[in-house]
XYZ file of C-alpha atoms in Angstrom:
739
model
C 0.000 0.000 0.000
C 1.304 3.522 -0.667
C 2.816 5.401 2.273
C 0.723 7.956 3.914
C 1.622 11.634 3.903
C 3.322 13.114 6.958
C 1.056 16.162 6.783
C -2.019 15.805 9.079
C -5.262 15.515 7.189
C -7.843 18.233 7.671
C -11.589 18.099 7.796
C -13.774 20.219 5.691
C -13.707 23.038 8.161
C -9.992 23.273 7.956
C -9.234 21.819 11.356
C -6.804 18.972 11.747
C -8.428 15.596 12.028
C -7.604 13.278 14.797
C -5.723 15.888 16.903
C -5.539 15.278 20.643
C -4.255 18.738 21.544
C -6.434 19.968 24.406
C -5.955 21.249 27.930
C -8.900 19.831 29.629
C -7.418 16.372 30.093
C -9.438 13.288 29.656
C -12.737 14.748 30.991
C -12.945 17.638 28.579
C -15.815 17.788 26.216
C -15.193 17.098 22.664
C -15.054 19.850 20.238
C -17.675 20.530 17.696
C -17.165 18.377 14.717
C -15.386 15.630 16.669
C -17.023 12.338 17.463
C -15.904 10.284 20.411
C -12.687 10.547 22.234
C -9.448 11.120 20.448
C -10.686 10.760 16.917
C -8.529 9.039 14.368
C -5.384 10.007 16.216
C -6.628 8.156 19.247
C -7.260 5.097 17.093
C -3.691 5.086 15.919
C -2.486 5.240 19.499
C -4.541 2.266 20.489
C -2.676 -0.095 22.744
C -2.627 -3.850 22.356
C -5.332 -4.146 24.970
C -7.612 -1.892 22.943
C -7.096 1.152 25.072
C -5.948 4.575 23.937
C -3.056 6.445 25.380
C -5.516 8.714 27.136
C -6.816 5.752 29.102
C -3.376 4.673 30.271
C -3.318 7.258 33.075
C -6.337 5.860 34.841
C -8.535 8.746 33.853
C -5.965 11.470 34.451
C -5.424 14.016 31.791
C -2.023 13.533 30.148
C -1.700 17.144 29.349
C -2.525 18.231 32.960
C -0.349 19.174 35.873
C 0.628 15.653 36.772
C 3.293 15.166 34.178
C 5.581 16.947 31.866
C 4.402 17.567 28.401
C 5.972 15.664 25.670
C 6.081 16.852 22.129
C 4.665 14.409 19.780
C 6.558 14.078 16.564
C 4.598 14.232 13.456
C 3.491 11.014 11.935
C 6.357 9.373 10.057
C 6.124 8.162 6.583
C 4.753 4.648 6.539
C 6.989 1.891 5.205
C 6.081 0.078 2.077
C 6.448 -3.276 3.868
C 2.928 -4.471 4.712
C 4.257 -6.945 7.300
C 6.022 -4.421 9.507
C 3.014 -3.615 11.815
C 2.461 -7.311 12.377
C 6.078 -7.822 13.277
C 5.895 -4.927 15.718
C 2.861 -6.396 17.395
C 4.645 -9.724 17.783
C 7.574 -7.927 19.305
C 5.341 -6.353 21.990
C 5.638 -2.836 20.718
C 9.215 -2.556 21.864
C 10.612 -2.140 18.454
C 8.268 0.758 17.854
C 9.513 2.533 20.987
C 13.096 2.114 19.936
C 12.382 3.417 16.504
C 10.505 6.363 18.051
C 13.576 7.214 20.082
C 15.757 7.087 16.965
C 13.359 9.367 15.176
C 13.057 11.811 18.122
C 16.055 13.867 17.185
C 15.203 14.552 13.601
C 11.595 15.026 14.520
C 12.408 17.920 16.895
C 13.479 20.095 14.062
C 10.282 19.535 12.137
C 7.014 21.285 12.665
C 4.140 19.070 13.615
C 1.490 18.314 16.118
C 2.587 18.213 19.774
C 0.713 16.015 22.127
C 1.037 16.013 25.898
C 1.222 12.450 27.251
C 1.069 11.724 30.956
C 4.062 9.620 31.932
C 3.276 6.138 33.071
C 3.308 5.190 36.686
C 5.714 2.481 37.518
C 4.079 -0.812 38.318
C 4.771 -3.114 41.077
C 5.460 -6.764 40.495
C 2.105 -7.547 41.961
C 0.367 -5.521 39.370
C -1.075 -7.296 36.438
C 1.334 -7.080 33.524
C 0.016 -4.997 30.750
C -0.942 -6.639 27.600
C 1.443 -6.242 24.682
C 0.936 -2.951 23.044
C 0.019 -2.591 19.509
C 1.967 -0.462 17.208
C 0.951 3.166 17.104
C 1.321 5.390 14.200
C 3.080 8.084 16.265
C 6.474 7.462 17.813
C 6.448 6.803 21.541
C 8.490 8.907 23.985
C 11.235 7.043 25.708
C 10.334 5.518 29.041
C 11.793 7.094 32.151
C 12.682 5.277 35.315
C 12.920 6.492 38.937
C 16.645 6.376 38.771
C 18.574 9.396 37.749
C 17.532 10.402 34.335
C 19.664 8.637 31.801
C 18.942 7.628 28.233
C 18.817 3.870 27.839
C 20.613 2.581 24.763
C 18.257 1.380 22.124
C 18.258 -2.338 21.612
C 18.691 -3.502 18.006
C 15.541 -5.234 17.047
C 15.865 -8.834 15.945
C 15.861 -9.364 12.219
C 12.592 -10.620 10.900
C 12.569 -14.230 9.619
C 13.936 -14.457 6.112
C 11.259 -15.320 3.674
C 11.843 -17.464 0.517
C 13.553 -15.461 -2.204
C 11.659 -15.910 -5.503
C 14.683 -14.695 -7.465
C 16.651 -17.832 -6.509
C 13.861 -20.108 -7.701
C 13.632 -18.112 -10.877
C 17.348 -18.426 -11.565
C 17.308 -22.188 -10.863
C 14.296 -22.749 -13.100
C 15.882 -20.704 -15.861
C 19.115 -22.690 -15.619
C 17.275 -26.039 -15.785
C 15.215 -24.887 -18.753
C 18.285 -23.697 -20.646
C 20.091 -26.983 -19.900
C 17.112 -28.971 -21.211
C 16.961 -26.925 -24.405
C 20.740 -27.296 -24.837
C 20.493 -31.107 -24.593
C 17.623 -31.162 -27.076
C 19.528 -28.877 -29.436
C 22.676 -31.006 -29.325
C 20.648 -34.157 -29.980
C 18.940 -32.511 -32.936
C 22.316 -31.551 -34.362
C 23.462 -35.173 -34.099
C 20.278 -36.451 -35.688
C 20.476 -33.976 -38.548
C 24.215 -34.037 -39.191
C 25.799 -37.180 -37.761
C 23.110 -39.872 -37.614
C 21.235 -38.760 -40.715
C 22.659 -41.436 -43.078
C 21.788 -44.257 -40.695
C 18.223 -43.140 -40.110
C 17.695 -42.179 -43.712
C 19.084 -45.526 -44.858
C 16.847 -47.379 -42.439
C 13.820 -45.591 -43.734
C 14.736 -46.059 -47.376
C 15.398 -49.768 -46.890
C 11.781 -50.317 -45.863
C 10.395 -48.965 -49.099
C 13.049 -49.756 -51.694
C 13.332 -52.589 -54.176
C 16.567 -54.042 -55.499
C 16.874 -55.492 -58.975
C 20.072 -57.182 -60.105
C 21.455 -56.173 -63.477
C 23.509 -59.146 -64.697
C 26.723 -58.263 -66.459
C 26.987 -59.634 -69.996
C 29.303 -62.635 -69.859
C 32.144 -62.682 -72.317
C 32.077 -65.080 -75.230
C 34.507 -67.830 -76.200
C 35.566 -67.802 -79.854
C 37.695 -70.065 -81.965
C 40.778 -68.788 -83.736
C 38.685 -67.477 -86.650
C 36.229 -65.579 -84.439
C 33.414 -68.138 -84.678
C 31.540 -68.403 -81.356
C 31.999 -71.592 -79.399
C 30.031 -70.307 -76.396
C 28.283 -66.977 -75.943
C 25.399 -65.350 -74.108
C 22.032 -64.506 -75.630
C 19.208 -62.380 -74.267
C 16.822 -64.153 -71.961
C 14.770 -63.458 -68.844
C 14.950 -64.395 -65.213
C 11.931 -65.015 -63.007
C 12.066 -63.752 -59.435
C 9.794 -63.664 -56.405
C 9.072 -61.169 -53.630
C 8.159 -63.526 -50.754
C 6.504 -60.719 -48.772
C 3.901 -60.210 -51.498
C 3.062 -63.848 -52.235
C -0.272 -64.754 -50.700
C -0.417 -68.469 -51.539
C 3.038 -69.941 -52.138
C 1.953 -73.549 -52.923
C -0.604 -72.387 -55.481
C 1.907 -70.003 -57.059
C 4.539 -72.738 -57.253
C 2.074 -75.140 -58.817
C 1.257 -72.611 -61.541
C 4.923 -71.878 -62.337
C 6.278 -75.427 -62.197
C 5.253 -76.554 -65.725
C 6.593 -73.355 -67.300
C 9.944 -73.234 -65.522
C 10.574 -76.976 -65.428
C 11.215 -76.850 -61.670
C 9.394 -78.941 -59.107
C 6.661 -77.220 -57.126
C 8.286 -78.204 -53.830
C 11.529 -76.495 -54.790
C 9.711 -73.365 -55.926
C 7.739 -73.292 -52.673
C 10.965 -73.409 -50.712
C 12.395 -70.555 -52.765
C 9.284 -68.482 -52.050
C 9.489 -69.031 -48.304
C 9.845 -65.812 -46.341
C 13.261 -65.404 -44.777
C 15.297 -62.749 -43.010
C 18.403 -61.117 -44.381
C 21.540 -60.567 -42.342
C 20.401 -57.058 -41.420
C 17.136 -58.400 -40.032
C 14.939 -57.128 -42.875
C 12.757 -59.586 -44.791
C 14.064 -60.805 -48.145
C 12.184 -59.219 -51.021
C 14.064 -60.783 -53.928
C 14.687 -64.440 -54.701
C 15.679 -65.973 -58.037
C 13.298 -68.679 -59.223
C 14.854 -69.383 -62.630
C 17.633 -67.928 -64.756
C 18.069 -67.956 -68.503
C 14.379 -68.391 -69.227
C 13.495 -68.048 -72.883
C 11.580 -64.913 -73.773
C 8.337 -66.689 -74.901
C 8.255 -68.628 -71.627
C 8.776 -65.427 -69.651
C 5.779 -63.861 -71.408
C 3.635 -66.792 -70.316
C 4.773 -66.259 -66.724
C 3.765 -62.590 -66.887
C 0.392 -63.509 -68.342
C -0.446 -65.427 -65.153
C -0.325 -62.132 -63.181
C 0.767 -63.862 -59.997
C 1.279 -61.544 -56.991
C 4.926 -61.260 -55.990
C 6.249 -62.827 -59.231
C 8.293 -60.721 -61.648
C 10.395 -61.052 -64.775
C 13.493 -59.125 -65.734
C 16.137 -59.104 -68.454
C 18.776 -61.799 -68.207
C 21.239 -63.765 -70.301
C 21.456 -67.399 -71.189
C 24.601 -69.255 -72.156
C 24.407 -70.781 -75.587
C 26.779 -73.355 -77.071
C 26.081 -73.506 -80.812
C 28.076 -76.681 -81.407
C 26.506 -78.642 -78.526
C 29.328 -81.171 -77.999
C 31.870 -79.282 -80.129
C 34.938 -78.788 -77.922
C 32.615 -79.358 -74.966
C 35.367 -80.946 -72.857
C 37.473 -77.840 -73.430
C 34.821 -75.154 -73.073
C 32.897 -76.583 -70.131
C 29.639 -74.990 -68.993
C 28.101 -72.539 -66.540
C 25.385 -72.672 -63.921
C 22.013 -70.976 -64.229
C 23.586 -67.982 -62.535
C 26.212 -67.914 -65.308
C 29.043 -68.999 -63.028
C 31.640 -71.187 -64.700
C 31.614 -74.738 -63.401
C 33.917 -76.733 -65.659
C 36.434 -76.330 -68.453
C 37.585 -72.933 -69.644
C 34.334 -71.434 -68.351
C 35.507 -72.282 -64.841
C 39.211 -71.581 -65.371
C 38.590 -68.052 -66.674
C 35.301 -67.396 -64.882
C 36.450 -64.177 -63.229
C 37.583 -62.778 -66.567
C 34.460 -63.811 -68.449
C 31.671 -62.893 -66.039
C 32.452 -59.242 -65.341
C 30.667 -57.424 -62.496
C 26.905 -57.400 -62.037
C 25.078 -54.116 -61.646
C 22.172 -53.225 -59.402
C 19.170 -50.939 -59.453
C 17.697 -49.745 -56.156
C 14.508 -47.682 -56.274
C 11.546 -46.633 -54.135
C 8.300 -48.414 -54.823
C 4.825 -48.431 -53.388
C 2.973 -51.298 -51.776
C 0.123 -53.461 -52.926
C -1.476 -52.212 -56.114
C 1.016 -49.320 -56.156
C 4.053 -51.578 -56.290
C 5.742 -49.514 -58.977
C 8.656 -47.069 -58.972
C 7.708 -43.798 -57.267
C 8.240 -40.867 -59.658
C 10.896 -38.584 -58.238
C 11.658 -41.047 -55.458
C 14.973 -42.513 -54.468
C 16.655 -44.314 -57.341
C 20.214 -45.465 -57.794
C 21.571 -47.593 -60.632
C 24.980 -49.229 -60.767
C 25.667 -50.174 -64.338
C 27.037 -53.687 -64.920
C 30.547 -54.130 -66.243
C 30.615 -56.634 -69.115
C 33.106 -59.459 -68.998
C 35.974 -59.982 -71.407
C 35.931 -62.552 -74.181
C 38.458 -65.237 -75.087
C 39.717 -66.130 -78.514
C 41.154 -69.597 -78.479
C 43.794 -71.187 -80.631
C 41.283 -73.920 -81.499
C 40.104 -74.229 -85.087
C 36.393 -75.030 -84.999
C 36.338 -76.999 -88.253
C 39.443 -78.979 -87.390
C 38.103 -79.630 -83.879
C 34.905 -80.981 -85.347
C 36.656 -83.403 -87.725
C 39.066 -84.627 -85.045
C 36.121 -85.411 -82.760
C 34.250 -87.182 -85.548
C 37.241 -89.328 -86.508
C 38.075 -90.212 -82.916
C 34.462 -91.153 -82.098
C 34.134 -93.289 -85.208
C 37.251 -95.312 -84.442
C 36.424 -95.638 -80.754
C 33.031 -97.051 -81.700
C 34.927 -100.264 -82.634
C 35.816 -100.942 -79.014
C 33.798 -101.088 -75.823
C 34.063 -98.803 -72.858
C 37.039 -97.023 -74.352
C 38.549 -93.666 -73.455
C 40.567 -91.670 -75.945
C 42.180 -88.302 -76.556
C 43.554 -86.544 -79.594
C 45.688 -83.377 -79.646
C 46.648 -81.326 -82.697
C 49.458 -78.780 -82.147
C 50.946 -76.202 -84.456
C 54.725 -76.542 -84.581
C 56.652 -73.408 -83.603
C 53.815 -71.542 -81.893
C 52.707 -74.207 -79.433
C 49.078 -73.407 -80.250
C 46.606 -76.239 -79.739
C 44.421 -76.397 -82.833
C 42.210 -79.240 -81.632
C 41.849 -81.186 -78.403
C 39.234 -83.907 -78.490
C 38.034 -86.347 -75.855
C 36.005 -89.517 -76.001
C 33.439 -89.876 -74.556
C 32.040 -86.366 -74.704
C 28.778 -84.614 -73.816
C 26.448 -81.801 -74.840
C 27.709 -78.612 -73.198
C 24.419 -76.862 -74.038
C 22.586 -79.330 -71.752
C 25.185 -80.609 -69.296
C 22.862 -81.659 -66.461
C 22.048 -85.242 -67.530
C 25.627 -86.021 -68.619
C 28.047 -88.401 -66.904
C 30.798 -86.620 -64.928
C 33.383 -88.955 -66.496
C 32.287 -87.839 -69.959
C 32.947 -84.207 -68.994
C 36.638 -84.752 -68.273
C 39.267 -83.479 -70.669
C 41.159 -86.699 -71.366
C 44.192 -84.982 -72.892
C 45.076 -83.237 -69.600
C 43.586 -85.561 -66.973
C 44.357 -89.005 -68.460
C 47.571 -90.294 -66.827
C 49.200 -93.211 -68.606
C 52.408 -95.134 -68.997
C 53.261 -93.733 -72.428
C 55.114 -96.844 -73.503
C 57.256 -96.835 -76.621
C 56.425 -93.254 -77.666
C 58.818 -92.347 -74.815
C 61.732 -93.946 -76.756
C 62.083 -90.803 -78.894
C 63.051 -88.905 -75.707
C 65.711 -91.507 -74.848
C 67.179 -91.352 -78.392
C 67.103 -87.553 -78.449
C 68.934 -87.296 -75.106
C 71.577 -89.809 -76.301
C 72.116 -87.856 -79.541
C 72.413 -84.547 -77.689
C 74.888 -85.996 -75.169
C 76.977 -87.594 -77.925
C 76.393 -91.127 -76.693
C 75.235 -92.119 -80.192
C 75.279 -90.664 -83.691
C 72.801 -91.089 -86.538
C 75.072 -93.788 -87.986
C 75.469 -95.804 -84.786
C 74.683 -99.520 -84.986
C 74.540 -101.978 -82.106
C 74.496 -105.758 -81.870
C 71.307 -106.706 -80.116
C 70.239 -109.834 -78.362
C 66.660 -110.938 -78.362
C 66.232 -109.964 -74.692
C 68.069 -108.214 -71.877
C 67.819 -108.619 -68.107
C 67.732 -105.554 -65.857
C 67.520 -106.344 -62.191
C 65.170 -109.274 -61.884
C 63.198 -108.500 -65.074
C 63.754 -109.660 -68.647
C 62.906 -107.269 -71.501
C 62.382 -108.737 -74.965
C 61.776 -107.482 -78.540
C 58.811 -108.226 -80.755
C 61.242 -108.316 -83.720
C 64.201 -110.414 -82.497
C 67.602 -109.314 -83.881
C 69.270 -112.614 -82.996
C 72.502 -110.810 -82.155
C 72.774 -108.891 -85.392
C 73.789 -105.285 -85.576
C 70.820 -102.963 -85.869
C 70.730 -99.331 -86.969
C 69.060 -96.624 -84.943
C 66.215 -96.163 -87.502
C 65.697 -99.924 -87.392
C 65.459 -99.874 -83.595
C 62.742 -97.201 -83.822
C 60.952 -98.895 -86.732
C 60.690 -102.182 -84.849
C 60.423 -100.503 -81.436
C 63.371 -102.424 -80.021
C 63.302 -102.557 -76.227
C 66.746 -104.133 -76.062
C 68.336 -101.459 -78.272
C 66.705 -98.581 -76.326
C 67.758 -100.003 -72.939
C 71.322 -100.485 -74.214
C 71.503 -96.823 -75.315
C 70.003 -95.662 -71.997
C 72.686 -97.546 -70.062
C 75.342 -95.574 -71.947
C 73.436 -92.331 -71.261
C 73.002 -92.921 -67.547
C 70.121 -92.554 -65.163
C 70.640 -88.949 -64.101
C 71.020 -87.534 -67.595
C 67.911 -89.391 -68.739
C 65.875 -87.893 -65.896
C 67.227 -84.453 -66.768
C 66.082 -84.731 -70.378
C 62.688 -86.007 -69.318
C 62.207 -82.741 -67.426
C 63.503 -80.690 -70.358
C 60.919 -82.289 -72.604
C 58.214 -81.206 -70.152
C 57.426 -84.418 -68.266
C 56.683 -84.483 -64.547
C 54.972 -81.078 -64.433
C 51.749 -79.537 -65.815
C 52.099 -77.851 -69.167
C 50.052 -74.837 -68.047
C 47.961 -75.022 -71.200
C 45.045 -73.358 -69.449
C 42.745 -76.232 -68.586
C 41.706 -76.492 -64.932
C 42.747 -79.579 -62.995
C 45.548 -80.520 -65.344
C 47.523 -83.547 -64.129
C 51.261 -83.171 -63.665
C 52.297 -86.752 -64.195
C 55.281 -88.127 -62.326
C 58.887 -89.017 -62.968
C 60.552 -91.751 -60.972
C 63.155 -90.060 -58.728
C 66.695 -91.403 -58.948
C 66.665 -92.638 -55.356
C 63.599 -94.770 -56.115
C 65.105 -96.581 -59.067
C 65.457 -100.310 -58.729
C 67.437 -102.683 -60.925
C 64.475 -103.163 -63.244
C 63.886 -99.392 -63.464
C 66.964 -99.147 -65.685
C 65.048 -101.260 -68.176
C 61.496 -99.947 -67.758
C 62.023 -96.174 -67.641
C 63.863 -95.793 -71.003
C 61.076 -97.594 -72.851
C 58.317 -95.504 -71.274
C 57.241 -97.569 -68.291
C 57.439 -96.425 -64.642
C 56.706 -92.990 -66.148
C 53.426 -91.113 -65.636
C 52.464 -88.672 -68.375
C 49.426 -87.162 -70.087
C 48.700 -87.216 -73.842
C 49.246 -83.429 -73.958
C 52.686 -83.697 -72.323
C 53.805 -86.286 -74.863
C 52.421 -84.214 -77.755
C 54.420 -81.175 -76.519
C 57.600 -83.290 -76.299
C 57.248 -84.365 -79.941
C 56.486 -80.775 -80.932
C 59.912 -79.841 -79.505
C 61.535 -82.425 -81.814
C 59.545 -81.030 -84.758
C 60.522 -77.438 -83.781
C 64.273 -77.998 -84.258
C 64.727 -78.984 -80.624
C 63.003 -75.981 -78.985
C 60.255 -76.731 -76.492
C 57.254 -74.379 -76.655
C 54.612 -74.506 -73.965
C 51.268 -75.646 -75.383
C 48.477 -73.115 -74.875
C 44.824 -72.517 -75.743
C 44.368 -68.748 -75.247
C 45.287 -66.724 -78.313
C 44.046 -63.344 -77.103
C 41.702 -61.607 -74.689
C 39.081 -59.197 -76.019
C 38.115 -56.562 -73.463
C 34.625 -55.051 -73.012
C 35.851 -52.027 -74.950
C 36.812 -54.214 -77.906
C 40.555 -53.956 -77.390
C 42.564 -57.074 -78.152
C 45.349 -58.195 -75.839
C 47.512 -61.179 -76.765
C 47.505 -64.122 -74.426
C 50.361 -64.869 -72.105
C 53.533 -65.677 -74.016
C 54.367 -69.395 -73.832
C 57.448 -70.672 -72.058
C 60.204 -71.812 -74.398
C 63.518 -73.580 -73.854
C 66.110 -75.376 -75.931
C 66.249 -79.145 -75.522
C 68.069 -80.406 -78.615
C 70.235 -78.778 -81.202
C 68.591 -78.268 -84.616
C 70.943 -80.826 -86.135
C 70.165 -83.520 -83.604
C 66.443 -82.719 -83.797
C 66.543 -83.056 -87.598
C 68.479 -86.353 -87.319
C 65.932 -87.719 -84.871
C 63.033 -86.728 -87.154
C 64.637 -88.582 -90.020
C 65.079 -91.729 -87.933
C 61.406 -91.495 -86.879
C 60.378 -91.599 -90.541
C 61.499 -95.239 -90.552
C 58.476 -96.048 -88.362
C 56.097 -95.263 -91.241
C 58.262 -96.412 -94.181
C 60.183 -99.581 -93.253
C 58.516 -102.807 -94.181
C 56.974 -104.427 -91.164
C 57.424 -101.328 -89.045
C 54.913 -100.661 -86.278
C 53.574 -97.475 -87.872
C 53.156 -98.341 -91.524
C 49.443 -97.540 -91.341
C 50.258 -93.904 -90.496
C 51.906 -93.211 -93.865
C 50.220 -90.477 -95.937
C 50.695 -90.457 -99.702
C 52.561 -87.390 -100.922
C 53.798 -86.404 -97.435
C 56.737 -87.509 -95.376
C 55.510 -88.527 -91.947
C 57.640 -89.129 -88.850
C 56.248 -90.627 -85.689
C 56.245 -93.405 -83.135
C 53.833 -95.994 -81.876
C 53.417 -96.943 -78.223
C 51.739 -99.404 -75.958
C 51.323 -98.657 -72.286
C 48.963 -98.887 -69.373
C 46.509 -96.636 -67.729
C 47.228 -95.608 -64.144
C 44.633 -94.521 -61.588
C 46.080 -93.339 -58.278
C 49.294 -95.094 -59.223
C 47.526 -98.398 -59.848
C 47.701 -100.182 -63.193
C 44.293 -100.707 -64.798
C 43.256 -103.676 -66.929
C 43.638 -103.371 -70.669
C 46.174 -101.281 -72.580
C 46.773 -97.817 -73.923
C 47.706 -97.669 -77.602
C 49.187 -94.470 -78.971
C 50.689 -92.849 -82.005
C 52.401 -89.454 -82.133
C 53.512 -88.122 -85.502
C 54.463 -84.982 -87.436
C 54.185 -83.881 -91.058
C 55.700 -82.908 -93.353
C 58.707 -84.587 -91.722
C 61.294 -82.472 -93.563
C 59.795 -79.313 -92.027
C 56.914 -80.252 -89.772
C 53.888 -77.988 -89.546
C 51.708 -80.036 -87.221
C 52.022 -82.663 -84.537
C 49.136 -84.995 -83.718
C 48.962 -87.340 -80.747
C 46.293 -90.042 -80.385
C 45.881 -92.119 -77.209
C 43.239 -94.822 -76.852
C 42.585 -96.799 -73.708
C 40.728 -100.049 -74.370
C 40.030 -102.231 -71.336
C 39.200 -105.177 -73.608
C 42.124 -104.634 -76.015
C 42.143 -103.633 -79.664
C 43.589 -100.168 -79.135
C 46.273 -100.609 -81.798
C 43.512 -100.660 -84.415
C 42.405 -97.210 -83.262
C 45.397 -94.947 -82.648
C 47.413 -95.272 -85.872
C 44.540 -95.198 -88.377
C 42.915 -92.331 -86.509
C 46.172 -90.366 -86.652
C 46.395 -90.816 -90.403
C 42.896 -89.485 -91.042
C 43.374 -86.551 -88.715
C 46.703 -85.563 -90.252
C 45.343 -85.835 -93.781
C 42.459 -83.515 -92.985
C 44.725 -81.094 -91.104
C 47.151 -80.779 -94.023
C 44.335 -80.393 -96.511
C 42.369 -77.971 -94.349
C 45.382 -75.691 -93.962
C 46.397 -76.087 -97.611
C 49.825 -77.521 -96.871
C 51.535 -78.543 -100.113
C 52.924 -82.070 -100.421
C 56.542 -82.752 -99.599
C 58.850 -81.337 -102.274
C 62.018 -83.138 -101.199
C 60.841 -86.474 -102.498
C 60.292 -89.642 -100.576
C 61.775 -90.570 -97.235
C 65.311 -92.008 -97.287
C 65.839 -95.731 -97.709
C 66.552 -97.112 -94.255
C 68.649 -100.173 -93.559
C 67.634 -102.048 -90.449
C 70.482 -104.572 -90.294
C 73.549 -103.115 -91.901
C 76.392 -105.492 -92.625
């Protein structure tokens, strides 16, 4: 409440209201215009017991003769604190008296109303204690005692109880509010700046679809660029398991079209969780589906079933070079052959399209929604050294001759002399690479690189070449030969007994003399023979490019027994593949230089650039002179009367080669039956091609396959490549038993 004015209020007549200035004491009559005793001033001086100051003197006038007059100070300005009067009442009015004493001095100098107050009579202890006085508006005169007049020091009033400060609560509330807003602000910053990708990705993943974009798989061509295996446009059928309402019914409808059992399709449509915990929304049902079949699938309008562009592997020749090329899975992953060996190069990298789509009837890309496409990277293509036409004829000839025997296995290899390129590599039996599923796994093997045999007598050319190179023999060397020779505990005999006569080197090769070959090998020595076997490429894979190629095995020197000195030189106790033996003869045809056989001519990148294949490994084995001398001696095999290879002779061409009879080995164990072989080259004076034919016949009869098959293959090869007949005339006249 506002403080009151110190100036006394006046009534309408101009007199001061509430004044107690009078001389008549308590019994005086009130003035006109006044009501009651004391007026408003008396009300302000009301004591705690409800009595006025005038009543304190027991009816005596305070302004009379009984006491000294005291000057009343004018009314002080009221404090703005509304609780101060209450506190004064609680304090018994003592605080008001003290404050009146403090205000006495300054009040004396001010003009105001003076009121005479009768001093109080001192009370005895027996008197009733007065009730606590209430605060008066006017300051009270200091109490006097009977002792000598002395001013009592004012006692400092006790401080009022401290009330709760609202400013402290306000500051605390403000601080807590600011801290809360700061935490919220920091969290918002993290959500908007730091955690945005995670939350955004989580939201997008719930409404996005992913479609694989298969990369075009590279093709496989022959040396002329004709496709042996390539990809054609097709479709793949996929399922969104979360949208399929009746999986068994859907599978039953698709089974006849896709050629997949309904139970398998039902399993593919089963709902499953991905690694991130989200449900799978894409599952392949079939790959490489033909376009007309895919249209029939779409016509069914099955919920959750879709069709998209795909590729299908096509092999135009069916079984043509099937054992070389191999095949792929439905997902176009190479499984066998060159498709498996060069799968990473051929398949490229698949792409992917991720886009936002609606649900239910609105399951279509959302215009302007999230969409990201990673374009596929096409695979590279391979151009082989294989000649498609030659490959076809070699397979036909081999299959026709092998039809004469039962349960046979055969291989034929055609190599170009000088380059080491494999022009044809056929296997029997074979299979249809366009439909490989029902085929026999044995029929899918490449016999030329996986068929390990004892090469037999075709190995004798290596023994003669090593002896010529080491100077142990010369082209004119002749040796007296017995009909048999004992090495260790084993006797080795000849099919054409010499009866102790001297035999020429061409004669030994023409009649495939075991005794003569063993005699030459004894002069050469074990260690040098093993060294030349390695130089000719035996005992290690050729690295042609076929997966799973066998390495063969050479008998280490420390494992030789007494009989090994007789068996190894003639091609027994030696493990080799048809391709290894063909490469060894190609070294003889190539003036003594070994060239690694290989199938990859060049790699064609997705951009169309051509890169040549890896350069083949080459090394010198024989000198050109010794290689030429050995080729001439090998011509005796096809020209000498009664020689083992007379059936390999080709009219108009000089042919050099060697027959062989060995065994098939499986895990080091000899198998029943025999392996017949013939390896030859033409034209012998300057060979262009080497052909090796190996035929395993469990029931015998292989000799009727290898040599005739070689002749037909070589004739076609020379004619196909337009090789002119030999211009140096016929082969020399060989003498088997010189005098």
